[in-house]
Amino acid sequence: MTAAENVCYTLINVPMDSEPPSEIILKNDLEKGDVKSKTEALKKVIIMILNGEKLPGLLMTIIRFVLPLQDHTIKKLLLVFWEIVPKTTPDGRLLHEMILVCDAYRKDLQHPNEFIRGSTLRFLCKLKEAELLEPLMPAIRACLEHRHSYVRRNAVLAIYTIYRNFEHLIPDAPELIHDFLVNEKDASCKRNAFMMLIHADQDRALDYLSTCIDQVQTFGDILQLVIVELIYKVCHANPSERARFIRCIYNLLQSSSPAVKYEAAGTLVTLSSAPTAIKAAAQCYIDLIIKESDNNVKLIVLDRLIELKEHPAHERVLQDLVMDILRVLSTPDLEVRKKTLQLALDLVSSRNVEELVIVLKKEVIKTNNVSEHEDTDKYRQLLVRTLHSCSVRFPDMAANVIPVLMEFLSDNNEAAAADVLEFVREAIQRFDNLRLLIVEKMLEVFHAIKSVKIYRGALWILGEYCSTKDDIQSVMTEVRRSLGEIPIVESEIKKEAGELKPEEEINVGPVQKLVTEMGTYATQSALSSSRPAKKEEDRPPLRAFLLDGDFFVAASLATTLTKIALRYVALVQEKKKQNSFIAEAMLLMATILHLGKSSLPKKPITDDDVDRISLCLKVLSECSPLMNDIFNKECRQSLSHMLSAKLEEEKLSQKKESEKRNVTVQPDDPISFMQLTAKNEINCKEDQFQLSLLAAMGNTQRKEAADPLASKLNKVTQLTGFSDPVYAEAYVHVNQYDIVLDVLVVNQTSDTLQNCTLELATLGDLKLVEKPSPLTLAPHDFANIKANVKVASTENGIIFGNIVYDVSGAASDRNCVVLSDIHIDIMDYIQPASCTDAEFRQMWAEFEWENKVTVNTNIIDLNEYLHHILKSTNMKCLTPEKALSGYCGFMAANLYARSIFGEDALANVSIEKPIHLGPEAPVTGHIRIRAKSQGMALSLGDKINLSQKKTNV
């Protein structure tokens, strides 16, 4: 362990602009000043010693003039001073002056004030000199019987650290503390004493626990937490003890402290895999999520539940608790709800799907009434998707779900309505028995649809799946109702001309007829008081879309009319009725074409839409069998192919997931029996408490590094040249939001370098946390300097700086060595993620920063280039494997990733193989990157530019 990594007890902030005072002034203040000036002088002395000054001349002054003072602030500062001041001579012997200090602290340990006693005991925990501690031992023992708990608990800590560092000073410490623990009443004292016994003498700790195991529930939460840790360690080291203590863990699940419940549940899962234990732990986790108000706590505990589910044996137990898990949906936070719904969906089975659907339907209806919360729309979307997945997996449920969801087609939130439409399209194709129900519900809500995109989808579904004569007639009626009076151009011109006489217009026959045909819209227009608003409001939906210039919906309508007309001809034998229906369909298309070519719409009709409507008119006029087949059979088949491909992909991903979860054991793998494991091997097992501590400190080893040493060497950056007077290299350790620079500084000269300081500055969204302290380097000596850098966003950061130093005895100015720049790699923050196509398109439209990177590579294969980009950018390809398979000379794929700061990065790869340049020609094309922030888009572009070319290793 290097000096830099030693436990640091005291951190003191130093103002950078202050001038260090001289030793004579300080000595004068400490000798002759009042209490206030002595306090200030002592503070300055502490800061100077922390900065590397020795100040040996002040030691006796402080002992004579400051140590006898009774002021509490000075006493506290003196504790800091004695902790940091050098206490030995260069050859390692204790300074004679320290005997006087030792005597002063013996008096402080008998001081009537409990604060002074307690503070002194805490200070003794930090002393590493046995000669200083030896005379104080009787006084420390006496403090165990002090009336005040503050003194007693610090006495226990002092005895523990002394016993751990110098056992010979107090060999009977475990026995002493055990007797103290039996008679102690204060919770904090008991906790410290029990903690000491766990680490110093586990058998005594177990003996004590055995005597009071029935009273554990009455203890304070700090003691209960320590008991959980002890039981965990004991049961892992000696599995035969499980039966003795597992009941105690069960009891601690009922503790009043959330922290104890959480730890007890985690311990119970590691000690036992019995269904009752898993159920109790899961129930405890669910209670914690519901009762805790902090969203971070909810998310952490939800993650523990998800971890439980990953174990195949535990999944069945959790399936029985799905209804309890759904209680978490009462939390307003969207992230919590998202995780909960995903967990519930993973656990759903034929036994509980009915109850799950009932709860989700209630939640969907609730969201309809609440509109003030900003996340309500997103939550509704999540619910719709969950119900969709349930219905696909359990077709029996679809009949219950569809009527509720169809109401949302008329929702203002287009995203939620689009999800419902997608679900309805899949259901109507898959479940033949539900077609009539879906068509009926669709016709009911059709007139209320507000979004043009949803309107198009609904038209397609009605056109594709209306198979009876009555349904076809109903669709035609709805379309006429939605289009209003025809011909559109003439009626609009009449309306414009008659606008000067509103009263007369209301009484005109055709308009009256139009109003009665429209149903609800008639009431709306009658109630509106202002004339301009009425003009907008009383337009039927389809007419409104067309007048806004959205003629794509007209092309969709033309296809629908053609399909139902061809089907009507096949169903009805009477020639007159056939001709009448086809003529009506053709009239609607013709009037829309007329409108498109007129000047009434805000935007004229596009050529594509004209072509589509004209084609439909031609098909209806000819009614050839080939066209009939294309319109009424091929369309449905292509949808069927798409859905089956999607289902196949989902099954494949589920299979991969289940393969990941199934632990495969090779035939020649050794089997380990806990009971037969040697003691020293048990210690190699992962200790959950140790792992969580390491994770908090950021020292977790990355599992993917096959050889940790090799991966560490990859991150070493040389900062100076080998011929520089000071050689420096840095190891860059990235730990989520922190970067730790471990800089090795080597003095390559024969001079002593004083005040050798590493000066750093940053570029980008990086912030230096503290300024590294100056060092003194002996000739050819080396030292490690650590610097912490905070990261605020995903952006390429640069750390640059220099090393400045004074040469001992030289009269010249400070010397300076400029360091090479350290580039922080953006890839440490980017993780692959997935999102739906709709979310990708929405983000693509919203994100304002785009970076277009031209492909410049030596790779000649399209697929190879795509995989190379995925590997070097850490992004995930959203385009399915099937869409990328085959070879046609060009390729387009969507990529997505998310940073640890929650920023999204999108990329679209459009590449082609220039065949005319020969088979060895490299791939050409563009990669477009979009992100919310400029830094992210530019950084990702730079990364792609740097790693485009394949290097031959």
XYZ file of N, CA, C and O in Angstrom, residues 448-585:
552
model
N -64.050 9.684 -34.202
C -63.461 10.528 -33.142
C -61.940 10.623 -33.240
O -61.312 11.316 -32.447
N -61.341 9.917 -34.196
C -59.867 9.929 -34.301
C -59.403 11.329 -34.703
O -59.910 11.909 -35.651
N -58.394 11.834 -33.956
C -57.969 13.225 -34.173
C -56.665 13.327 -34.957
O -56.353 14.362 -35.511
N -55.866 12.243 -34.937
C -54.550 12.324 -35.568
C -54.598 11.717 -36.957
O -55.159 10.639 -37.153
N -53.961 12.386 -37.926
C -54.002 11.926 -39.314
C -53.269 10.596 -39.480
O -53.674 9.721 -40.245
N -52.184 10.408 -38.703
C -51.411 9.166 -38.797
C -52.260 7.974 -38.346
O -52.294 6.918 -38.986
N -52.981 8.160 -37.245
C -53.837 7.089 -36.706
C -55.005 6.855 -37.679
O -55.428 5.723 -37.891
N -55.491 7.935 -38.260
C -56.612 7.845 -39.208
C -56.230 6.958 -40.396
O -56.998 6.103 -40.835
N -54.988 7.176 -40.893
C -54.499 6.372 -42.016
C -54.464 4.891 -41.654
O -54.903 4.037 -42.411
N -53.914 4.605 -40.461
C -53.803 3.212 -40.012
C -55.162 2.561 -39.852
O -55.374 1.398 -40.244
N -56.114 3.331 -39.276
C -57.469 2.799 -39.055
C -58.150 2.510 -40.398
O -58.823 1.487 -40.568
N -57.951 3.416 -41.370
C -58.518 3.205 -42.715
C -57.989 1.910 -43.331
O -58.725 1.118 -43.905
N -56.683 1.686 -43.177
C -56.063 0.489 -43.760
C -56.664 -0.779 -43.132
O -57.017 -1.720 -43.840
N -56.789 -0.772 -41.772
C -57.328 -1.950 -41.078
C -58.763 -2.221 -41.535
O -59.142 -3.360 -41.825
N -59.573 -1.151 -41.610
C -60.976 -1.335 -42.027
C -61.037 -1.854 -43.472
O -61.807 -2.758 -43.798
N -60.216 -1.297 -44.333
C -60.220 -1.721 -45.731
C -59.772 -3.162 -45.888
O -60.273 -3.897 -46.743
N -58.844 -3.590 -45.040
C -58.265 -4.931 -45.172
C -59.155 -6.017 -44.579
O -59.224 -7.129 -45.094
N -59.865 -5.691 -43.498
C -60.532 -6.771 -42.739
C -62.061 -6.709 -42.731
O -62.688 -7.488 -42.031
N -62.663 -5.746 -43.446
C -64.129 -5.757 -43.549
C -64.528 -6.824 -44.573
O -64.261 -6.662 -45.769
N -65.193 -7.864 -44.129
C -65.449 -8.980 -45.057
C -66.948 -9.181 -45.335
O -67.322 -9.851 -46.278
N -67.834 -8.583 -44.516
C -69.278 -8.765 -44.756
C -69.845 -7.543 -45.478
O -69.267 -6.442 -45.419
N -70.977 -7.752 -46.107
C -71.634 -6.689 -46.872
C -71.978 -5.500 -45.965
O -71.756 -4.329 -46.308
N -72.512 -5.806 -44.774
C -72.923 -4.733 -43.842
C -71.727 -3.905 -43.385
O -71.796 -2.676 -43.285
N -70.605 -4.612 -43.078
C -69.408 -3.897 -42.626
C -68.884 -2.978 -43.723
O -68.482 -1.834 -43.471
N -68.911 -3.477 -44.966
C -68.417 -2.660 -46.097
C -69.277 -1.415 -46.262
O -68.761 -0.301 -46.445
N -70.593 -1.582 -46.128
C -71.520 -0.431 -46.206
C -71.233 0.558 -45.088
O -71.236 1.776 -45.300
N -70.973 0.007 -43.872
C -70.692 0.878 -42.705
C -69.430 1.696 -42.936
O -69.364 2.881 -42.593
N -68.399 1.053 -43.517
C -67.141 1.776 -43.782
C -67.407 2.922 -44.761
O -66.962 4.048 -44.546
N -68.170 2.635 -45.812
C -68.485 3.672 -46.801
C -69.247 4.825 -46.150
O -68.968 6.003 -46.397
N -70.200 4.493 -45.278
C -70.975 5.532 -44.575
C -70.062 6.400 -43.726
O -70.166 7.635 -43.723
N -69.133 5.731 -42.993
C -68.206 6.468 -42.111
C -67.299 7.388 -42.923
O -67.021 8.513 -42.519
N -66.853 6.872 -44.089
C -65.964 7.686 -44.938
C -66.724 8.908 -45.447
O -66.210 10.036 -45.400
N -67.988 8.705 -45.894
C -68.807 9.830 -46.380
C -69.031 10.844 -45.261
O -68.972 12.056 -45.473
N -69.274 10.309 -44.091
C -69.533 11.172 -42.924
C -68.280 11.986 -42.581
O -68.354 13.144 -42.193
N -67.135 11.351 -42.754
C -65.881 11.995 -42.394
C -65.410 12.970 -43.466
O -64.600 13.847 -43.204
N -65.935 12.782 -44.678
C -65.521 13.641 -45.786
C -66.436 14.862 -45.930
O -66.025 15.909 -46.434
N -67.653 14.715 -45.459
C -68.593 15.840 -45.547
C -69.262 15.893 -46.916
O -69.274 14.924 -47.675
N -69.797 17.043 -47.237
C -70.557 17.200 -48.488
C -69.628 17.154 -49.700
O -68.534 17.727 -49.684
N -70.042 16.428 -50.720
C -69.237 16.392 -51.937
C -70.075 16.932 -53.110
O -71.304 16.901 -53.044
N -69.500 17.414 -54.200
C -68.052 17.621 -54.378
C -67.487 18.675 -53.415
O -68.128 19.688 -53.156
N -66.276 18.398 -52.940
C -65.684 19.222 -51.865
C -65.428 20.647 -52.341
O -65.751 21.611 -51.650
N -64.867 20.786 -53.534
C -64.464 22.126 -54.000
C -65.678 23.044 -54.089
O -65.664 24.173 -53.579
N -66.758 22.567 -54.686
C -67.949 23.410 -54.851
C -68.542 23.792 -53.506
O -68.904 24.949 -53.279
N -68.655 22.807 -52.599
C -69.271 23.108 -51.289
C -68.418 24.110 -50.507
O -68.935 24.977 -49.814
N -67.064 23.995 -50.612
C -66.179 24.933 -49.911
C -66.326 26.346 -50.485
O -66.349 27.317 -49.737
N -66.431 26.424 -51.838
C -66.573 27.752 -52.486
C -67.907 28.385 -52.068
O -67.975 29.581 -51.753
N -68.950 27.546 -52.015
C -70.266 28.050 -51.589
C -70.185 28.586 -50.168
O -70.730 29.640 -49.845
N -69.502 27.805 -49.331
C -69.395 28.200 -47.922
C -68.668 29.525 -47.790
O -69.046 30.395 -47.017
N -67.590 29.678 -48.565
C -66.824 30.925 -48.527
C -67.695 32.094 -48.980
O -67.692 33.170 -48.404
N -68.468 31.851 -50.039
C -69.316 32.928 -50.589
C -70.435 33.279 -49.627
O -70.809 34.441 -49.484
N -70.929 32.289 -48.928
C -72.070 32.542 -48.032
C -71.667 32.975 -46.646
O -72.498 33.069 -45.749
N -70.393 33.253 -46.458
C -69.932 33.567 -45.107
C -70.461 34.916 -44.605
O -70.557 35.150 -43.421
N -70.846 35.777 -45.532
C -71.345 37.084 -45.120
C -72.727 36.983 -44.475
O -73.126 37.832 -43.725
N -73.447 35.917 -44.780
C -74.792 35.771 -44.207
C -74.866 34.457 -43.425
O -75.379 33.453 -43.923
N -74.321 34.475 -42.233
C -74.266 33.217 -41.481
C -75.630 32.630 -41.168
O -75.840 31.437 -41.235
N -76.636 33.488 -40.819
C -77.947 32.953 -40.426
C -78.591 32.205 -41.598
O -79.140 31.133 -41.457
N -78.466 32.838 -42.827
C -79.071 32.201 -44.004
C -78.394 30.865 -44.298
O -79.040 29.904 -44.650
N -77.063 30.855 -44.064
C -76.342 29.641 -44.410
C -76.801 28.452 -43.568
O -76.911 27.339 -44.055
N -77.126 28.730 -42.314
C -77.561 27.646 -41.435
C -78.886 27.068 -41.901
O -79.154 25.896 -41.805
N -79.712 27.938 -42.469
C -81.027 27.454 -42.907
C -81.031 26.809 -44.288
O -82.018 26.286 -44.734
N -79.920 26.878 -45.018
C -79.884 26.304 -46.373
C -80.016 24.797 -46.276
O -79.426 24.160 -45.405
N -80.817 24.204 -47.224
C -81.110 22.761 -47.184
C -79.887 21.862 -47.138
O -79.720 21.087 -46.220
N -78.976 21.930 -48.149
C -77.852 20.993 -48.178
C -76.994 21.052 -46.922
O -76.574 20.038 -46.409
N -76.789 22.292 -46.411
C -75.968 22.411 -45.209
C -76.662 21.752 -44.033
O -76.058 21.055 -43.236
N -77.982 21.938 -43.950
C -78.756 21.293 -42.882
C -78.578 19.779 -42.946
O -78.365 19.103 -41.958
N -78.618 19.259 -44.200
C -78.466 17.820 -44.405
C -77.078 17.372 -43.939
O -76.912 16.339 -43.298
N -76.085 18.192 -44.259
C -74.708 17.883 -43.855
C -74.601 17.793 -42.346
O -74.008 16.879 -41.809
N -75.223 18.729 -41.656
C -75.156 18.747 -40.190
C -75.793 17.495 -39.612
O -75.249 16.841 -38.742
N -76.962 17.088 -40.125
C -77.620 15.890 -39.573
C -76.789 14.648 -39.838
O -76.733 13.746 -39.030
N -76.115 14.609 -40.957
C -75.271 13.458 -41.256
C -74.105 13.355 -40.280
O -73.637 12.287 -39.953
N -73.652 14.499 -39.814
C -72.448 14.495 -38.996
C -72.649 14.114 -37.546
O -71.696 13.855 -36.828
N -73.825 14.113 -37.044
C -74.055 13.703 -35.642
C -73.477 14.693 -34.659
O -73.883 15.832 -34.576
N -72.470 14.263 -33.885
C -71.926 15.082 -32.790
C -71.392 16.423 -33.255
O -71.421 17.378 -32.526
N -70.863 16.475 -34.457
C -70.291 17.735 -34.928
C -71.338 18.825 -35.057
O -71.044 19.999 -34.984
N -72.600 18.424 -35.257
C -73.671 19.401 -35.392
C -73.814 20.172 -34.097
O -73.894 21.396 -34.096
N -73.767 19.461 -32.979
C -73.917 20.109 -31.675
C -72.778 21.077 -31.438
O -72.972 22.186 -30.990
N -71.572 20.639 -31.787
C -70.402 21.495 -31.585
C -70.565 22.813 -32.319
O -70.378 23.861 -31.746
N -70.927 22.740 -33.577
C -71.008 23.964 -34.368
C -72.148 24.849 -33.895
O -72.054 26.047 -33.932
N -73.225 24.242 -33.411
C -74.367 25.032 -32.957
C -73.998 25.827 -31.717
O -74.457 26.938 -31.522
N -73.096 25.262 -30.870
C -72.767 25.923 -29.609
C -71.708 27.004 -29.768
O -71.532 27.820 -28.907
N -70.961 26.970 -30.890
C -69.872 27.930 -30.997
C -70.445 29.317 -31.296
O -71.320 29.473 -32.135
N -69.877 30.289 -30.558
C -70.447 31.628 -30.691
C -69.697 32.454 -31.732
O -70.274 33.279 -32.391
N -68.365 32.219 -31.862
C -67.633 33.058 -32.809
C -67.598 32.394 -34.168
O -67.315 31.213 -34.288
N -67.799 33.167 -35.190
C -67.935 32.619 -36.538
C -66.629 32.009 -37.078
O -66.648 30.894 -37.603
N -65.456 32.657 -36.920
C -64.240 32.066 -37.484
C -63.916 30.711 -36.863
O -63.540 29.784 -37.535
N -64.142 30.597 -35.542
C -63.863 29.325 -34.863
C -64.777 28.243 -35.397
O -64.390 27.111 -35.593
N -66.025 28.613 -35.702
C -67.013 27.645 -36.179
C -66.578 27.089 -37.535
O -66.696 25.908 -37.816
N -65.993 27.968 -38.310
C -65.576 27.548 -39.642
C -64.563 26.400 -39.542
O -64.611 25.450 -40.313
N -63.658 26.529 -38.559
C -62.667 25.460 -38.379
C -63.310 24.227 -37.748
O -63.044 23.112 -38.126
N -64.143 24.458 -36.730
C -64.671 23.355 -35.928
C -65.628 22.463 -36.690
O -65.652 21.267 -36.488
N -66.476 23.048 -37.559
C -67.534 22.229 -38.130
C -67.076 21.426 -39.344
O -67.870 20.861 -40.055
N -65.765 21.414 -39.591
C -65.262 20.584 -40.685
C -65.139 19.141 -40.212
O -64.550 18.884 -39.166
N -65.636 18.185 -40.993
C -65.423 16.782 -40.630
C -63.924 16.463 -40.675
O -63.167 17.128 -41.389
N -63.473 15.434 -39.914
C -62.026 15.210 -39.764
C -61.283 15.007 -41.087
O -60.267 15.651 -41.327
N -61.779 14.137 -41.947
C -61.051 13.831 -43.176
C -60.942 15.067 -44.074
O -59.899 15.352 -44.660
N -62.037 15.842 -44.142
C -62.035 17.083 -44.940
C -60.996 18.060 -44.362
O -60.266 18.704 -45.129
N -60.927 18.119 -43.031
C -59.957 19.027 -42.380
C -58.526 18.628 -42.743
O -57.689 19.480 -43.054
N -58.239 17.310 -42.716
C -56.893 16.848 -43.075
C -56.556 17.237 -44.510
O -55.452 17.710 -44.793
N -57.514 17.043 -45.415
C -57.269 17.318 -46.833
C -57.059 18.813 -47.071
O -56.186 19.216 -47.843
N -57.854 19.651 -46.407
C -57.710 21.104 -46.588
C -56.417 21.622 -45.979
O -55.923 22.677 -46.351
N -55.862 20.855 -45.004
C -54.548 21.220 -44.445
C -53.422 20.824 -45.394
O -52.251 21.104 -45.133
N -53.775 20.096 -46.457
C -52.757 19.722 -47.439
C -52.155 18.346 -47.209
O -51.154 17.989 -47.826
N -52.748 17.555 -46.293
C -52.230 16.213 -46.021
C -52.909 15.209 -46.946
O -53.910 14.588 -46.595
N -52.361 15.026 -48.151
C -53.018 14.171 -49.149
C -52.549 12.715 -49.101
O -53.028 11.889 -49.853
N -51.591 12.431 -48.192
C -51.159 11.042 -48.049
C -52.327 10.193 -47.531
O -52.517 9.044 -47.917
N -53.146 10.808 -46.667
C -54.317 10.108 -46.138
C -55.307 9.830 -47.280
O -56.025 8.823 -47.267
N -55.310 10.684 -48.302
C -56.195 10.463 -49.457
C -55.758 9.244 -50.253
O -56.584 8.454 -50.728
N -54.425 9.063 -50.368
C -53.904 7.886 -51.072
C -54.294 6.615 -50.311
O -54.684 5.605 -50.904
N -54.197 6.704 -48.974
C -54.582 5.563 -48.126
C -56.084 5.286 -48.281
O -56.516 4.128 -48.374
N -56.895 6.353 -48.341
C -58.355 6.211 -48.502
C -58.679 5.565 -49.858
O -59.540 4.683 -49.944
N -57.954 5.962 -50.894
C -58.189 5.413 -52.232
C -57.965 3.895 -52.238
O -58.763 3.129 -52.798
N -56.864 3.468 -51.570
C -56.571 2.030 -51.484
C -57.690 1.301 -50.745
O -58.150 0.234 -51.166
N -58.132 1.883 -49.615
C -59.192 1.270 -48.807
C -60.478 1.148 -49.635
O -61.128 0.098 -49.647
N -60.852 2.226 -50.309
C -62.084 2.208 -51.124
C -61.997 1.155 -52.232
O -62.960 0.444 -52.526
N -60.799 1.032 -52.823
C -60.620 0.041 -53.905
C -60.808 -1.369 -53.353
O -61.492 -2.200 -53.952
N -60.174 -1.608 -52.173
C -60.278 -2.951 -51.574
C -61.726 -3.305 -51.263
O -62.203 -4.386 -51.595
N -62.443 -2.382 -50.602
C -63.819 -2.730 -50.191
C -64.748 -2.818 -51.409
O -65.668 -3.625 -51.441
N -64.459 -2.002 -52.438
C -65.294 -2.055 -53.645
C -65.117 -3.398 -54.357
O -66.094 -4.041 -54.772
N -63.866 -3.849 -54.473
C -63.596 -5.147 -55.123
C -64.226 -6.289 -54.328
O -64.744 -7.252 -54.885
N -64.176 -6.146 -52.992
C -64.764 -7.194 -52.135
C -66.299 -7.162 -52.253
O -66.956 -8.201 -52.237
N -66.848 -5.954 -52.362
C -68.304 -5.786 -52.465
C -68.807 -6.442 -53.760
O -69.825 -7.119 -53.793
N -68.032 -6.256 -54.828
C -68.393 -6.860 -56.126
C -68.440 -8.382 -56.004
O -69.320 -9.057 -56.565
N -67.483 -8.941 -55.256
C -67.440 -10.400 -55.088
C -68.604 -10.904 -54.225
O -69.094 -12.017 -54.404
N -69.061 -10.064 -53.274
C -70.105 -10.501 -52.335
C -71.515 -10.320 -52.910
O -72.410 -11.121 -52.662
N -71.744 -9.214 -53.626
C -73.114 -8.867 -54.095
C -73.239 -9.239 -55.575
O -72.387 -8.884 -56.394
N -74.309 -9.917 -55.900
C -74.484 -10.404 -57.286
C -75.168 -9.382 -58.196
O -74.967 -9.395 -59.405
N -75.982 -8.516 -57.582
C -76.751 -7.559 -58.408
C -75.820 -6.568 -59.092
O -75.041 -5.881 -58.425
N -75.914 -6.500 -60.391
C -75.034 -5.635 -61.166
C -75.242 -4.159 -60.846
O -74.296 -3.378 -60.774
N -76.493 -3.796 -60.620
C -76.839 -2.387 -60.354
C -76.156 -1.910 -59.060
O -75.553 -0.835 -59.010
N -76.273 -2.761 -58.033
C -75.674 -2.386 -56.729
C -74.156 -2.322 -56.861
O -73.509 -1.440 -56.285
N -73.601 -3.277 -57.614
C -72.141 -3.281 -57.807
C -71.693 -1.970 -58.440
O -70.795 -1.298 -57.937
N -72.331 -1.611 -59.537
C -71.959 -0.391 -60.255
C -72.149 0.856 -59.400
O -71.341 1.780 -59.437
N -73.245 0.865 -58.639
C -73.551 2.020 -57.774
C -72.430 2.207 -56.737
O -71.956 3.329 -56.507
N -71.983 1.105 -56.123
C -70.949 1.188 -55.067
C -69.617 1.634 -55.659
O -68.939 2.514 -55.127
N -69.250 1.026 -56.816
C -67.978 1.393 -57.464
C -68.007 2.860 -57.886
O -67.034 3.601 -57.715
N -69.155 3.294 -58.402
C -69.288 4.691 -58.842
C -69.111 5.645 -57.661
O -68.458 6.694 -57.784
N -69.700 5.295 -56.537
C -69.570 6.142 -55.327
C -68.103 6.248 -54.912
O -67.608 7.341 -54.604
N -67.401 5.091 -54.916
C -65.976 5.089 -54.538
C -65.182 5.952 -55.506
O -64.322 6.747 -55.105
